[in-house]
Short mmCIF file of C-alpha atoms and ligand atoms in Angstrom, two decimals:
data_model
loop_
_atom_site.label_atom_id
_atom_site.label_comp_id
_atom_site.label_asym_id
_atom_site.label_seq_id
_atom_site.Cartn_x
_atom_site.Cartn_y
_atom_site.Cartn_z
CA UNK A 1 -39.67 -40.18 17.68
CA UNK A 2 -41.41 -40.67 21.07
CA UNK A 3 -44.70 -40.70 22.02
CA UNK A 4 -44.94 -37.72 24.24
CA UNK A 5 -43.21 -35.79 21.23
CA UNK A 6 -45.60 -37.37 18.95
CA UNK A 7 -48.48 -36.09 21.07
CA UNK A 8 -47.41 -32.74 21.56
CA UNK A 9 -46.70 -32.19 17.85
CA UNK A 10 -50.37 -33.32 17.35
CA UNK A 11 -51.53 -30.78 19.92
CA UNK A 12 -49.25 -28.13 18.30
CA UNK A 13 -50.77 -29.57 14.73
CA UNK A 14 -54.34 -29.12 15.91
CA UNK A 15 -54.23 -25.84 17.67
CA UNK A 16 -52.53 -24.07 14.84
CA UNK A 17 -55.19 -25.56 12.21
CA UNK A 18 -57.98 -24.66 14.45
CA UNK A 19 -56.55 -21.14 14.90
CA UNK A 20 -56.17 -21.16 10.68
CA UNK A 21 -60.01 -22.34 10.63
CA UNK A 22 -61.03 -19.80 13.20
CA UNK A 23 -59.58 -16.91 10.89
CA UNK A 24 -61.48 -18.06 7.89
CA UNK A 25 -58.33 -18.30 5.73
CA UNK A 26 -58.59 -21.08 3.15
CA UNK A 27 -55.59 -23.07 3.41
CA UNK A 28 -53.87 -23.90 0.02
CA UNK A 29 -53.47 -27.00 -2.11
CA UNK A 30 -50.23 -28.09 -2.40
CA UNK A 31 -48.64 -29.66 -5.01
CA UNK A 32 -44.81 -31.08 -4.74
CA UNK A 33 -43.65 -31.41 -8.27
CA UNK A 34 -40.58 -33.29 -8.27
CA UNK A 35 -38.80 -35.20 -10.99
CA UNK A 36 -35.77 -37.40 -10.82
CA UNK A 37 -32.50 -36.12 -11.86
CA UNK A 38 -33.76 -32.99 -13.54
CA UNK A 39 -31.04 -30.31 -13.59
CA UNK A 40 -31.13 -26.78 -13.59
CA UNK A 41 -28.81 -26.62 -16.83
CA UNK A 42 -32.01 -28.48 -18.66
CA UNK A 43 -35.15 -26.04 -17.42
CA UNK A 44 -35.54 -22.43 -19.28
CA UNK A 45 -35.45 -20.67 -16.35
CA UNK A 46 -32.02 -21.44 -15.08
CA UNK A 47 -30.40 -22.47 -18.78
CA UNK A 48 -27.44 -20.94 -20.43
CA UNK A 49 -25.97 -23.15 -22.68
CA UNK A 50 -29.10 -24.87 -23.48
CA UNK A 51 -31.46 -22.24 -23.07
CA UNK A 52 -31.91 -21.88 -27.30
CA UNK A 53 -33.42 -25.38 -27.05
CA UNK A 54 -36.35 -24.13 -25.13
CA UNK A 55 -36.48 -27.39 -23.22
CA UNK A 56 -39.20 -26.55 -20.59
CA UNK A 57 -41.72 -24.01 -21.42
CA UNK A 58 -44.48 -25.37 -19.18
CA UNK A 59 -42.36 -25.24 -16.09
CA UNK A 60 -41.10 -22.19 -17.10
CA UNK A 61 -44.68 -20.66 -17.08
CA UNK A 62 -44.43 -21.38 -13.24
CA UNK A 63 -41.36 -19.17 -12.95
CA UNK A 64 -42.84 -16.78 -15.23
CA UNK A 65 -45.79 -16.63 -12.35
CA UNK A 66 -43.74 -17.26 -9.29
CA UNK A 67 -40.50 -17.56 -7.90
CA UNK A 68 -37.33 -19.12 -9.15
CA UNK A 69 -34.66 -19.89 -6.42
CA UNK A 70 -31.01 -19.68 -7.79
CA UNK A 71 -29.46 -21.32 -4.28
CA UNK A 72 -31.57 -24.12 -3.61
CA UNK A 73 -29.18 -27.10 -2.77
CA UNK A 74 -29.38 -30.64 -1.92
CA UNK A 75 -27.45 -31.91 1.15
CA UNK A 76 -26.36 -34.93 -0.43
CA UNK A 77 -27.06 -35.43 -4.34
CA UNK A 78 -28.45 -39.00 -4.95
CA UNK A 79 -32.24 -39.61 -5.16
CA UNK A 80 -33.29 -41.77 -1.88
CA UNK A 81 -30.95 -39.85 0.50
CA UNK A 82 -32.67 -36.37 -0.99
CA UNK A 83 -36.01 -37.63 -1.09
CA UNK A 84 -35.60 -38.54 2.88
CA UNK A 85 -34.49 -35.35 3.50
CA UNK A 86 -37.62 -34.13 2.21
CA UNK A 87 -40.00 -36.32 4.00
CA UNK A 88 -38.63 -35.45 7.38
CA UNK A 89 -36.79 -32.40 7.25
CA UNK A 90 -33.73 -33.54 9.02
CA UNK A 91 -30.17 -34.22 7.33
CA UNK A 92 -29.28 -37.85 6.30
CA UNK A 93 -27.05 -38.62 9.42
CA UNK A 94 -30.20 -37.80 11.44
CA UNK A 95 -32.78 -39.66 9.56
CA UNK A 96 -30.69 -42.45 8.77
CA UNK A 97 -30.74 -42.59 4.88
CA UNK A 98 -27.12 -42.28 4.32
CA UNK A 99 -27.58 -43.87 0.82
CA UNK A 100 -29.49 -45.73 -1.97
CA UNK A 101 -30.14 -48.38 0.57
CA UNK A 102 -31.57 -46.16 3.31
CA UNK A 103 -35.26 -45.91 4.38
CA UNK A 104 -37.81 -44.12 5.92
CA UNK A 105 -40.31 -46.04 8.42
CA UNK A 106 -44.10 -44.90 8.14
CA UNK A 107 -44.57 -43.63 11.71
CA UNK A 108 -40.76 -41.05 10.52
CA UNK A 109 -43.00 -39.80 7.31
CA UNK A 110 -43.27 -36.72 9.43
CA UNK A 111 -44.34 -34.32 6.06
CA UNK A 112 -47.48 -36.51 5.14
CA UNK A 113 -48.25 -37.10 9.02
CA UNK A 114 -48.77 -33.76 10.09
CA UNK A 115 -50.28 -32.57 6.38
CA UNK A 116 -53.33 -35.50 7.12
CA UNK A 117 -53.01 -33.90 10.78
CA UNK A 118 -53.73 -30.56 9.80
CA UNK A 119 -56.44 -31.51 7.69
CA UNK A 120 -55.33 -32.18 4.41
CA UNK A 121 -56.16 -34.97 1.89
CA UNK A 122 -52.90 -36.73 0.91
CA UNK A 123 -51.46 -38.49 -2.22
CA UNK A 124 -48.29 -39.78 -3.01
CA UNK A 125 -47.75 -40.29 -6.80
CA UNK A 126 -45.03 -41.90 -8.80
CA UNK A 127 -41.33 -42.51 -7.83
CA UNK A 128 -41.12 -42.66 -3.62
CA UNK A 129 -38.10 -44.66 -3.59
CA UNK A 130 -38.15 -44.87 0.10
CA UNK A 131 -38.79 -48.75 0.28
CA UNK A 132 -41.38 -48.85 3.47
CA UNK A 133 -45.32 -48.15 2.84
CA UNK A 134 -46.00 -44.75 2.06
CA UNK A 135 -47.77 -43.35 5.05
CA UNK A 136 -50.31 -41.13 2.55
CA UNK A 137 -54.09 -41.14 2.34
CA UNK A 138 -53.75 -42.47 -1.08
CA UNK A 139 -50.46 -43.82 -2.80
CA UNK A 140 -49.83 -45.01 -6.14
CA UNK A 141 -45.77 -45.50 -6.36
CA UNK A 142 -42.92 -47.39 -8.72
CA UNK A 143 -41.40 -50.14 -7.08
CA UNK A 144 -37.98 -48.88 -6.30
CA UNK A 145 -36.80 -47.36 -9.39
CA UNK A 146 -39.26 -48.58 -11.66
CA UNK A 147 -39.35 -48.86 -15.18
CA UNK A 148 -39.73 -46.28 -18.01
CA UNK A 149 -42.04 -48.61 -20.24
CA UNK A 150 -45.15 -50.90 -19.06
CA UNK A 151 -44.64 -49.25 -15.80
CA UNK A 152 -45.49 -51.01 -12.43
CA UNK A 153 -47.24 -49.60 -9.54
CA UNK A 154 -48.29 -50.74 -6.17
CA UNK A 155 -51.26 -48.99 -5.15
CA UNK A 156 -53.07 -48.37 -1.69
CA UNK A 157 -56.03 -50.11 -1.63
CA UNK A 158 -57.21 -54.39 -0.79
CA UNK A 159 -54.04 -55.89 -1.21
CA UNK A 160 -51.46 -55.28 1.55
CA UNK A 161 -48.13 -53.29 0.73
CA UNK A 162 -45.85 -54.85 -1.05
CA UNK A 163 -48.52 -57.52 -3.18
CA UNK A 164 -50.39 -54.47 -4.47
CA UNK A 165 -48.50 -54.49 -7.47
CA UNK A 166 -50.36 -53.36 -10.98
CA UNK A 167 -48.56 -53.60 -14.68
CA UNK A 168 -49.77 -51.30 -17.40
CA UNK A 169 -49.00 -52.71 -20.41
CA UNK A 170 -48.14 -50.34 -23.17
CA UNK A 171 -47.46 -47.37 -20.89
CA UNK A 172 -44.79 -44.88 -20.42
CA UNK A 173 -43.80 -44.11 -16.66
CA UNK A 174 -44.32 -40.00 -17.19
CA UNK A 175 -48.05 -40.37 -19.04
CA UNK A 176 -49.04 -43.31 -16.65
CA UNK A 177 -47.97 -41.33 -13.40
CA UNK A 178 -49.61 -38.00 -14.91
CA UNK A 179 -52.57 -40.01 -15.92
CA UNK A 180 -52.79 -41.31 -11.61
CA UNK A 181 -52.51 -37.76 -10.61
CA UNK A 182 -55.48 -37.09 -12.58
CA UNK A 183 -57.76 -39.76 -11.89
CA UNK A 184 -56.66 -39.07 -8.19
CA UNK A 185 -58.09 -35.27 -8.48
CA UNK A 186 -61.21 -36.27 -10.50
CA UNK A 187 -62.13 -39.75 -8.48
CA UNK A 188 -60.62 -39.95 -5.23
CA UNK A 189 -60.49 -36.36 -4.06
CA UNK A 190 -62.37 -35.26 -1.40
CA UNK A 191 -63.70 -31.93 -1.83
CA UNK A 192 -64.30 -30.65 1.38
CA UNK A 193 -60.61 -30.72 2.52
CA UNK A 194 -57.28 -29.09 0.63
CA UNK A 195 -54.83 -31.87 -0.84
CA UNK A 196 -51.51 -32.20 -0.50
CA UNK A 197 -49.86 -34.50 -3.71
CA UNK A 198 -46.41 -35.29 -4.10
CA UNK A 199 -46.21 -35.85 -8.08
CA UNK A 200 -43.03 -37.48 -8.65
CA UNK A 201 -41.39 -38.60 -11.90
CA UNK A 202 -38.96 -41.11 -13.04
CA UNK A 203 -37.70 -38.78 -15.78
CA UNK A 204 -35.11 -38.33 -16.91
CA UNK A 205 -33.73 -40.96 -14.35
CA UNK A 206 -30.48 -42.97 -16.19
CA UNK A 207 -30.78 -44.32 -18.83
CA UNK A 208 -33.01 -41.90 -20.55
CA UNK A 209 -35.78 -43.62 -21.98
CA UNK A 210 -38.59 -41.69 -23.84
CA UNK A 211 -41.75 -42.56 -25.34
CA UNK A 212 -41.81 -42.77 -29.32
CA UNK A 213 -43.29 -39.99 -29.99
CA UNK A 214 -40.11 -37.81 -28.81
CA UNK A 215 -37.90 -39.81 -31.48
CA UNK A 216 -37.67 -37.15 -33.73
CA UNK A 217 -37.28 -34.01 -30.97
CA UNK A 218 -33.98 -32.52 -31.71
CA UNK A 219 -32.70 -35.10 -33.96
CA UNK A 220 -31.29 -32.69 -36.37
CA UNK A 221 -30.21 -30.37 -33.92
CA UNK A 222 -26.19 -30.23 -32.77
CA UNK A 223 -26.60 -30.24 -29.21
CA UNK A 224 -24.27 -27.30 -28.01
CA UNK A 225 -21.11 -28.71 -25.80
CA UNK A 226 -19.64 -27.56 -22.95
CA UNK A 227 -16.23 -25.83 -23.03
CA UNK A 228 -15.21 -27.88 -20.00
CA UNK A 229 -15.99 -31.18 -21.95
CA UNK A 230 -13.60 -30.23 -23.91
CA UNK A 231 -11.06 -27.88 -21.71
CA UNK A 232 -9.97 -27.71 -18.16
CA UNK A 233 -7.48 -25.10 -17.27
CA UNK A 234 -3.97 -26.33 -14.99
CA UNK A 235 -5.91 -25.11 -11.96
CA UNK A 236 -9.04 -27.87 -11.86
CA UNK A 237 -9.39 -30.19 -9.20
CA UNK A 238 -6.61 -31.46 -6.78
CA UNK A 239 -4.77 -34.58 -5.70
CA UNK A 240 -8.79 -36.09 -4.64
CA UNK A 241 -9.88 -35.60 -8.08
CA UNK A 242 -6.87 -36.00 -10.57
CA UNK A 243 -4.53 -38.01 -8.28
CA UNK A 244 -0.68 -37.73 -8.05
CA UNK A 245 0.36 -36.15 -11.01
CA UNK A 246 -2.95 -36.85 -13.07
CA UNK A 247 -2.70 -40.76 -12.58
CA UNK A 248 -6.31 -41.00 -11.35
CA UNK A 249 -7.91 -38.91 -13.88
CA UNK A 250 -8.94 -42.04 -15.72
CA UNK A 251 -10.64 -43.05 -12.50
CA UNK A 252 -12.46 -40.40 -10.38
CA UNK A 253 -15.93 -39.65 -11.89
CA UNK A 254 -17.32 -41.62 -14.64
CA UNK A 255 -16.85 -39.97 -18.30
CA UNK A 256 -19.07 -39.51 -21.21
CA UNK A 257 -15.87 -40.14 -23.72
CA UNK A 258 -13.80 -42.68 -23.12
CA UNK A 259 -11.62 -41.05 -19.92
CA UNK A 260 -12.90 -43.31 -17.36
CA UNK A 261 -12.22 -46.96 -18.49
CA UNK A 262 -14.88 -48.71 -16.01
CA UNK A 263 -17.86 -46.34 -16.65
CA UNK A 264 -18.81 -44.49 -19.70
CA UNK A 265 -21.43 -43.30 -21.90
CA UNK A 266 -19.26 -43.95 -24.95
CA UNK A 267 -19.08 -47.66 -23.77
CA UNK A 268 -22.28 -47.69 -21.97
CA UNK A 269 -24.91 -46.28 -24.30
CA UNK A 270 -24.11 -48.45 -27.37
CA UNK A 271 -24.30 -51.51 -24.78
CA UNK A 272 -27.56 -50.41 -23.35
CA UNK A 273 -29.03 -49.66 -26.98
CA UNK A 274 -27.40 -51.53 -29.45
CA UNK A 275 -30.22 -50.78 -31.74
CA UNK A 276 -30.16 -47.02 -31.34
CA UNK A 277 -26.36 -46.57 -31.15
CA UNK A 278 -23.68 -48.34 -33.48
CA UNK A 279 -20.32 -46.91 -32.44
CA UNK A 280 -17.83 -49.14 -31.43
CA UNK A 281 -15.66 -47.09 -28.31
CA UNK A 282 -13.18 -50.00 -28.98
CA UNK A 283 -12.63 -49.23 -32.39
CA UNK A 284 -9.00 -47.59 -32.77
CA UNK A 285 -9.71 -45.64 -36.10
CA UNK A 286 -12.33 -43.53 -33.92
CA UNK A 287 -10.52 -40.54 -32.38
CA UNK A 288 -11.26 -40.00 -28.44
CA UNK A 289 -12.89 -36.73 -29.46
CA UNK A 290 -15.04 -38.54 -32.05
CA UNK A 291 -16.26 -40.69 -29.66
CA UNK A 292 -16.82 -37.93 -27.05
CA UNK A 293 -18.60 -35.71 -29.37
CA UNK A 294 -21.27 -38.98 -30.21
CA UNK A 295 -21.81 -40.01 -26.96
CA UNK A 296 -22.28 -36.61 -25.71
CA UNK A 297 -24.99 -35.73 -28.34
CA UNK A 298 -26.34 -39.37 -27.84
CA UNK A 299 -26.63 -38.65 -24.00
CA UNK A 300 -28.20 -35.11 -23.95
CA UNK A 301 -30.85 -36.14 -26.97
CA UNK A 302 -32.37 -39.06 -24.80
CA UNK A 303 -32.28 -37.12 -21.94
CA UNK A 304 -33.59 -33.89 -23.32
CA UNK A 305 -36.43 -36.29 -25.26
CA UNK A 306 -37.21 -37.52 -21.33
CA UNK A 307 -37.40 -33.54 -20.10
CA UNK A 308 -40.13 -32.90 -23.13
CA UNK A 309 -42.06 -36.01 -22.05
CA UNK A 310 -42.14 -34.42 -18.49
CA UNK A 311 -42.53 -30.90 -19.58
CA UNK A 312 -45.83 -31.91 -21.99
CA UNK A 313 -47.18 -34.01 -18.98
CA UNK A 314 -47.16 -31.24 -16.73
CA UNK A 315 -49.21 -28.99 -19.13
CA UNK A 316 -51.98 -31.79 -19.03
CA UNK A 317 -51.72 -31.41 -15.22
CA UNK A 318 -52.03 -27.54 -15.25
CA UNK A 319 -54.80 -27.39 -17.99
CA UNK A 320 -56.78 -29.72 -15.56
CA UNK A 321 -56.21 -27.70 -12.66
CA UNK A 322 -57.32 -24.37 -14.52
CA UNK A 323 -60.36 -25.99 -15.85
CA UNK A 324 -61.25 -27.30 -12.26
CA UNK A 325 -60.65 -23.86 -10.82
CA UNK A 326 -57.75 -25.09 -8.80
CA UNK A 327 -54.69 -23.70 -10.25
CA UNK A 328 -54.31 -20.22 -8.40
CA UNK A 329 -55.62 -21.60 -5.27
CA UNK A 330 -53.01 -24.10 -5.24
CA UNK A 331 -49.20 -23.79 -4.31
CA UNK A 332 -47.20 -25.47 -7.06
CA UNK A 333 -43.71 -26.44 -6.38
CA UNK A 334 -41.21 -27.65 -9.13
CA UNK A 335 -37.99 -29.34 -8.19
CA UNK A 336 -35.62 -32.40 -8.94
CA UNK A 337 -34.10 -34.76 -6.33
CA UNK A 338 -30.60 -33.09 -7.18
CA UNK A 339 -28.89 -31.75 -10.01
CA UNK A 340 -27.20 -33.84 -12.23
CA UNK A 341 -23.99 -33.35 -14.58
CA UNK A 342 -24.77 -32.70 -18.94
CA UNK A 343 -21.09 -33.42 -19.41
CA UNK A 344 -19.44 -30.67 -17.80
CA UNK A 345 -15.85 -31.70 -17.02
CA UNK A 346 -16.56 -34.70 -19.01
CA UNK A 347 -18.52 -36.34 -16.10
CA UNK A 348 -21.91 -37.36 -15.73
CA UNK A 349 -24.54 -38.70 -12.95
CA UNK A 350 -24.45 -36.86 -9.68
CA UNK A 351 -23.10 -37.11 -6.25
CA UNK A 352 -20.50 -34.54 -6.60
CA UNK A 353 -20.61 -31.47 -4.00
CA UNK A 354 -20.11 -29.22 -6.84
CA UNK A 355 -22.53 -27.23 -8.10
CA UNK A 356 -24.35 -28.92 -11.23
CA UNK A 357 -25.40 -31.76 -8.91
CA UNK A 358 -25.57 -29.98 -5.49
CA UNK A 359 -28.03 -27.53 -6.88
CA UNK A 360 -31.97 -28.54 -7.17
CA UNK A 361 -34.05 -26.46 -9.39
CA UNK A 362 -36.68 -24.86 -7.34
CA UNK A 363 -39.57 -23.10 -8.66
CA UNK A 364 -42.60 -22.13 -6.92
CA UNK A 365 -46.06 -20.55 -7.88
CA UNK A 366 -49.00 -19.33 -5.57
CA UNK A 367 -50.24 -16.15 -7.12
CA UNK A 368 -52.10 -14.77 -4.17
CA UNK A 369 -49.14 -14.65 -2.28
CA UNK A 370 -46.06 -15.02 -4.21
CA UNK A 371 -45.17 -11.94 -6.60
CA UNK A 372 -44.87 -13.21 -10.36
CA UNK A 373 -41.29 -13.33 -11.93
CA UNK A 374 -39.70 -13.00 -8.79
CA UNK A 375 -36.03 -14.72 -8.11
CA UNK A 376 -34.00 -15.28 -5.03
CA UNK A 377 -30.89 -15.73 -3.78
CA UNK A 378 -31.75 -16.69 -0.79
CA UNK A 379 -29.70 -20.47 0.57
CA UNK A 380 -31.96 -22.85 1.11
CA UNK A 381 -31.99 -26.92 1.44
CA UNK A 382 -34.09 -29.67 0.62
CA UNK A 383 -34.31 -30.01 4.43
CA UNK A 384 -36.13 -26.50 4.58
CA UNK A 385 -38.90 -27.71 2.31
CA UNK A 386 -41.14 -29.76 4.34
CA UNK A 387 -40.89 -26.41 6.91
CA UNK A 388 -42.45 -24.33 3.92
CA UNK A 389 -45.02 -26.65 2.79
CA UNK A 390 -46.31 -27.04 6.12
CA UNK A 391 -46.11 -22.92 7.10
CA UNK A 392 -48.28 -22.83 3.51
CA UNK A 393 -50.20 -25.08 5.12
CA UNK A 394 -50.83 -23.01 8.20
CA UNK A 395 -48.91 -25.40 9.87
CA UNK A 396 -45.67 -25.35 12.65
CA UNK A 397 -42.91 -27.50 11.58
CA UNK A 398 -42.00 -30.21 14.93
CA UNK A 399 -39.05 -29.59 16.78
CA UNK A 400 -37.71 -32.90 15.22
CA UNK A 401 -37.34 -30.86 11.87
CA UNK A 402 -34.01 -29.17 11.01
CA UNK A 403 -35.11 -26.96 8.17
CA UNK A 404 -37.04 -23.83 8.53
CA UNK A 405 -39.60 -22.26 6.18
CA UNK A 406 -38.60 -19.80 3.75
CA UNK A 407 -42.37 -18.57 2.89
CA UNK A 408 -41.85 -15.03 3.83
CA UNK A 409 -38.40 -15.00 1.28
CA UNK A 410 -40.95 -16.73 -1.23
CA UNK A 411 -43.43 -13.76 -0.64
CA UNK A 412 -41.17 -11.18 -1.59
CA UNK A 413 -39.91 -9.98 1.87
CA UNK A 414 -36.29 -9.85 2.57
CA UNK A 415 -34.37 -13.05 3.82
CA UNK A 416 -34.64 -12.40 7.88
CA UNK A 417 -31.43 -11.76 9.51
CA UNK A 418 -30.64 -14.78 10.95
CA UNK A 419 -31.37 -16.98 8.05
CA UNK A 420 -28.41 -19.55 6.96
CA UNK A 421 -25.53 -17.95 5.62
CA UNK A 422 -24.23 -21.62 4.64
CA UNK A 423 -25.62 -24.81 3.74
CA UNK A 424 -23.79 -28.03 4.34
CA UNK A 425 -23.12 -30.91 1.64
CA UNK A 426 -22.45 -34.65 2.37
CA UNK A 427 -21.67 -37.71 0.15
CA UNK A 428 -21.36 -40.55 1.81
CA UNK A 429 -21.16 -43.67 -0.97
CA UNK A 430 -17.52 -43.39 -1.33
CA UNK A 431 -16.62 -44.78 -4.77
CA UNK A 432 -19.83 -46.19 -5.75
CA UNK A 433 -21.10 -46.84 -8.94
CA UNK A 434 -19.77 -43.58 -10.56
CA UNK A 435 -16.29 -43.41 -8.89
CA UNK A 436 -17.02 -40.07 -6.74
CA UNK A 437 -15.19 -40.04 -2.94
CA UNK A 438 -16.57 -39.43 -0.09
CA UNK A 439 -16.77 -35.82 0.79
CA UNK A 440 -18.19 -32.87 2.55
CA UNK A 441 -18.61 -29.31 1.85
CA UNK A 442 -19.87 -25.63 3.02
CA UNK A 443 -21.22 -23.32 0.35
CA UNK A 444 -22.07 -19.61 0.77
CA UNK A 445 -23.51 -17.28 -1.51
CA UNK A 446 -19.75 -16.31 -2.62
CA UNK A 447 -17.60 -19.69 -1.64
CA UNK A 448 -17.34 -23.27 -1.79
CA UNK A 449 -14.92 -25.54 0.62
CA UNK A 450 -14.84 -29.42 -0.27
CA UNK A 451 -13.30 -31.82 1.63
CA UNK A 452 -12.65 -35.12 -0.17
CA UNK A 453 -11.79 -37.19 3.18
CA UNK A 454 -11.64 -40.17 0.18
CA UNK A 455 -12.97 -43.36 2.41
CA UNK A 456 -15.96 -45.60 2.83
CA UNK A 457 -17.82 -46.13 6.29
CA UNK A 458 -15.02 -48.39 7.59
CA UNK A 459 -12.48 -45.50 6.69
CA UNK A 460 -10.95 -48.19 4.10
CA UNK A 461 -10.72 -48.27 0.09
CA UNK A 462 -8.84 -45.01 0.54
CA UNK A 463 -8.68 -42.30 -2.25
CA UNK A 464 -6.38 -39.37 -1.89
CA UNK A 465 -7.68 -36.81 0.48
CA UNK A 466 -7.52 -33.38 -0.34
CA UNK A 467 -9.27 -30.14 0.14
CA UNK A 468 -10.46 -27.31 -2.92
CA UNK A 469 -11.74 -24.04 -2.61
CA UNK A 470 -13.95 -22.44 -5.18
CA UNK A 471 -15.00 -18.36 -5.36
CA UNK A 472 -17.93 -18.68 -7.43
CA UNK A 473 -18.21 -15.12 -7.93
CA UNK A 474 -15.43 -14.72 -10.44
CA UNK A 475 -15.29 -18.92 -11.05
CA UNK A 476 -18.91 -20.35 -11.14
CA UNK A 477 -17.49 -23.21 -12.84
CA UNK A 478 -15.43 -24.26 -10.14
CA UNK A 479 -12.17 -25.14 -12.23
CA UNK A 480 -10.11 -22.63 -10.00
CA UNK A 481 -9.04 -24.49 -6.98
CA UNK A 482 -7.50 -21.86 -5.03
CA UNK A 483 -6.98 -24.47 -2.00
CA UNK A 484 -3.33 -23.55 -0.29
CA UNK A 485 -2.92 -20.00 -2.04
CA UNK A 486 -1.36 -17.73 -0.04
CA UNK A 487 -3.91 -14.91 -1.25
CA UNK A 488 -6.79 -17.03 -0.23
CA UNK A 489 -5.59 -18.31 3.16
CA UNK A 490 -8.00 -15.97 5.27
CA UNK A 491 -11.03 -17.39 3.73
CA UNK A 492 -10.02 -20.93 3.42
CA UNK A 493 -9.50 -20.41 7.58
CA UNK A 494 -12.61 -18.88 7.71
CA UNK A 495 -14.80 -21.57 5.41
CA UNK A 496 -13.11 -24.64 7.46
CA UNK A 497 -13.93 -23.08 10.63
CA UNK A 498 -17.77 -22.49 9.78
CA UNK A 499 -17.52 -25.98 7.89
CA UNK A 500 -16.42 -27.59 11.42
CA UNK A 501 -18.76 -25.61 13.48
CA UNK A 502 -21.77 -26.50 11.09
CA UNK A 503 -21.04 -29.91 11.16
CA UNK A 504 -21.41 -29.90 14.81
CA UNK A 505 -24.46 -27.41 14.81
CA UNK A 506 -26.46 -30.19 12.78
CA UNK A 507 -25.34 -33.19 14.41
CA UNK A 508 -23.15 -34.76 11.76
CA UNK A 509 -20.45 -35.23 14.65
CA UNK A 510 -18.40 -38.03 13.87
CA UNK A 511 -19.85 -40.50 15.75
CA UNK A 512 -21.87 -42.16 13.16
CA UNK A 513 -19.02 -43.83 11.52
CA UNK A 514 -15.86 -43.49 13.76
CA UNK A 515 -13.36 -45.21 11.47
CA UNK A 516 -14.44 -42.84 8.66
CA UNK A 517 -14.16 -39.51 11.30
CA UNK A 518 -10.66 -40.53 12.46
CA UNK A 519 -9.63 -40.17 8.41
CA UNK A 520 -11.06 -36.76 8.20
CA UNK A 521 -9.57 -35.67 11.39
CA UNK A 522 -6.10 -37.39 10.16
CA UNK A 523 -6.30 -35.40 7.14
CA UNK A 524 -8.33 -31.99 8.27
CA UNK A 525 -5.28 -29.63 8.75
CA UNK A 526 -4.12 -31.01 5.69
CA UNK A 527 0.06 -30.42 6.40
CA UNK A 528 2.96 -31.40 4.04
CA UNK A 529 2.72 -34.88 5.83
CA UNK A 530 -0.67 -35.17 5.27
CA UNK A 531 0.10 -34.21 1.63
CA UNK A 532 2.69 -36.82 1.38
CA UNK A 533 0.44 -39.26 2.44
CA UNK A 534 -2.28 -38.71 0.22
CA UNK A 535 -0.07 -39.24 -2.70
CA UNK A 536 1.26 -42.43 -0.99
CA UNK A 537 -3.00 -43.30 -1.19
CA UNK A 538 -3.01 -42.06 -4.90
CA UNK A 539 -0.23 -44.46 -5.73
CA UNK A 540 -1.56 -47.55 -3.75
CA UNK A 541 -5.33 -46.93 -5.64
CA UNK A 542 -3.88 -46.73 -9.34
CA UNK A 543 -2.18 -49.79 -8.91
CA UNK A 544 -4.90 -51.31 -7.51
CA UNK A 545 -7.48 -50.13 -9.98
CA UNK A 546 -5.45 -51.02 -13.09
CA UNK A 547 -4.90 -54.62 -11.99
CA UNK A 548 -8.66 -55.11 -11.57
CA UNK A 549 -9.20 -53.53 -14.90
CA UNK A 550 -6.67 -55.81 -16.43
CA UNK A 551 -8.21 -58.79 -14.49
CA UNK A 552 -11.24 -58.32 -16.40
CA1 LIG B 1 -32.08 -38.75 -8.33
#
């Protein structure tokens, strides 16, 4: 950001905040709560399959008092990029955080900078994951991913970043992150100012380690299993996700059961926790279905125990706010940095442009302005979150922010006529960690078009390119790919044109990684010769993957 823009921006902030104070309006506190990988399927206010387990009574109470967004989406379903979108209000190709290696320099942490300039006392507590020193008045953050137990923090204070570490022996991260926010509220808070706190849990991130007090939770319960863990119709997927004649089914997307020989919970959970899980996934006497069932049950129990730890800790935090008369004059936002796969389609992790990972839970409570028990199907993106928080603070977003405030929607007004009709998605980390191809997508309220362009930044390590189109009204599980079906040619053409123009509008114009972009352009129209090329890529990828598995 140039000095001139910075200066102009601060002027706007001061003018606005002076105007707000002049009107005698009280600024609300803002408490932004984000858990890592907490997906909507595991939140009572959204859940269907897991609803009877009542996984999150405390978080659900926010929804009962406030608004729940059914169409909130991240623009890139992975930790660091999503966090970068929220701190900057920019899409990843503009904030530079394409993948887990990205970082946001202190001077570009626009959200806390503007909050502070607007009169807020700011604090960042818990999982940060943006590598550079947080530009908040106070911080107490996990280094990198952090650890579940014996949690280490980097703490704002006497020693310079990154040497300012303290370990809390015997702690669990969810408990000690909550303690940190409670301590900040009681000991560090300047009561002459409103506060802006980012309170961010590590849980329920992989590999889902909960405090031992949850060991019995759900122990005797058989967790319901998604239908698509076991059965998918022939219409699912494409050359990109199945390969030619299904040859890549084992190799695309990591699995719960044995499907993916490179990475699965069937293998990883007993390896990671040998004292907890005793099954041997290589035992030929164990059926695939037995292994998948064991791995799913183990996975979900671990995940939901972590979720329970978050929900119980939020009760402690909310009880404090209630007792200290802070609960109703605080805008409380609950979200996860992206969604997560809980065994649907035999997938795990996040990253896919499909709804289970693209969707973010988003619940907002502020009884002074938000009607209780409301729901919205407005399309909102994580890049809109900072503009919303600034708006609640009476502050205008700077021009560098690409997102827009949706405060009026929160407050029960109809969607503005010019509100977005589609959201953009792009996952860049082609085939890293969890075997997901590079992809981009456009999602409206009714449809999704995904383009698996299938290459890395250099246009290499190709997987077969293909397109998928879903009608979300009749197919919310995204298992009937309509791409290329004559009856859907009109909507396909319309969405493809919209995806092309949306990319340009938000600045993903292909200039960032030209070699990758040339693959995208090569396969954009996807005529028969492109399909034939994709089949050849499929064969080549399978042969290379099988050779590398054999070599191990
Ligand atoms: Ca995450």
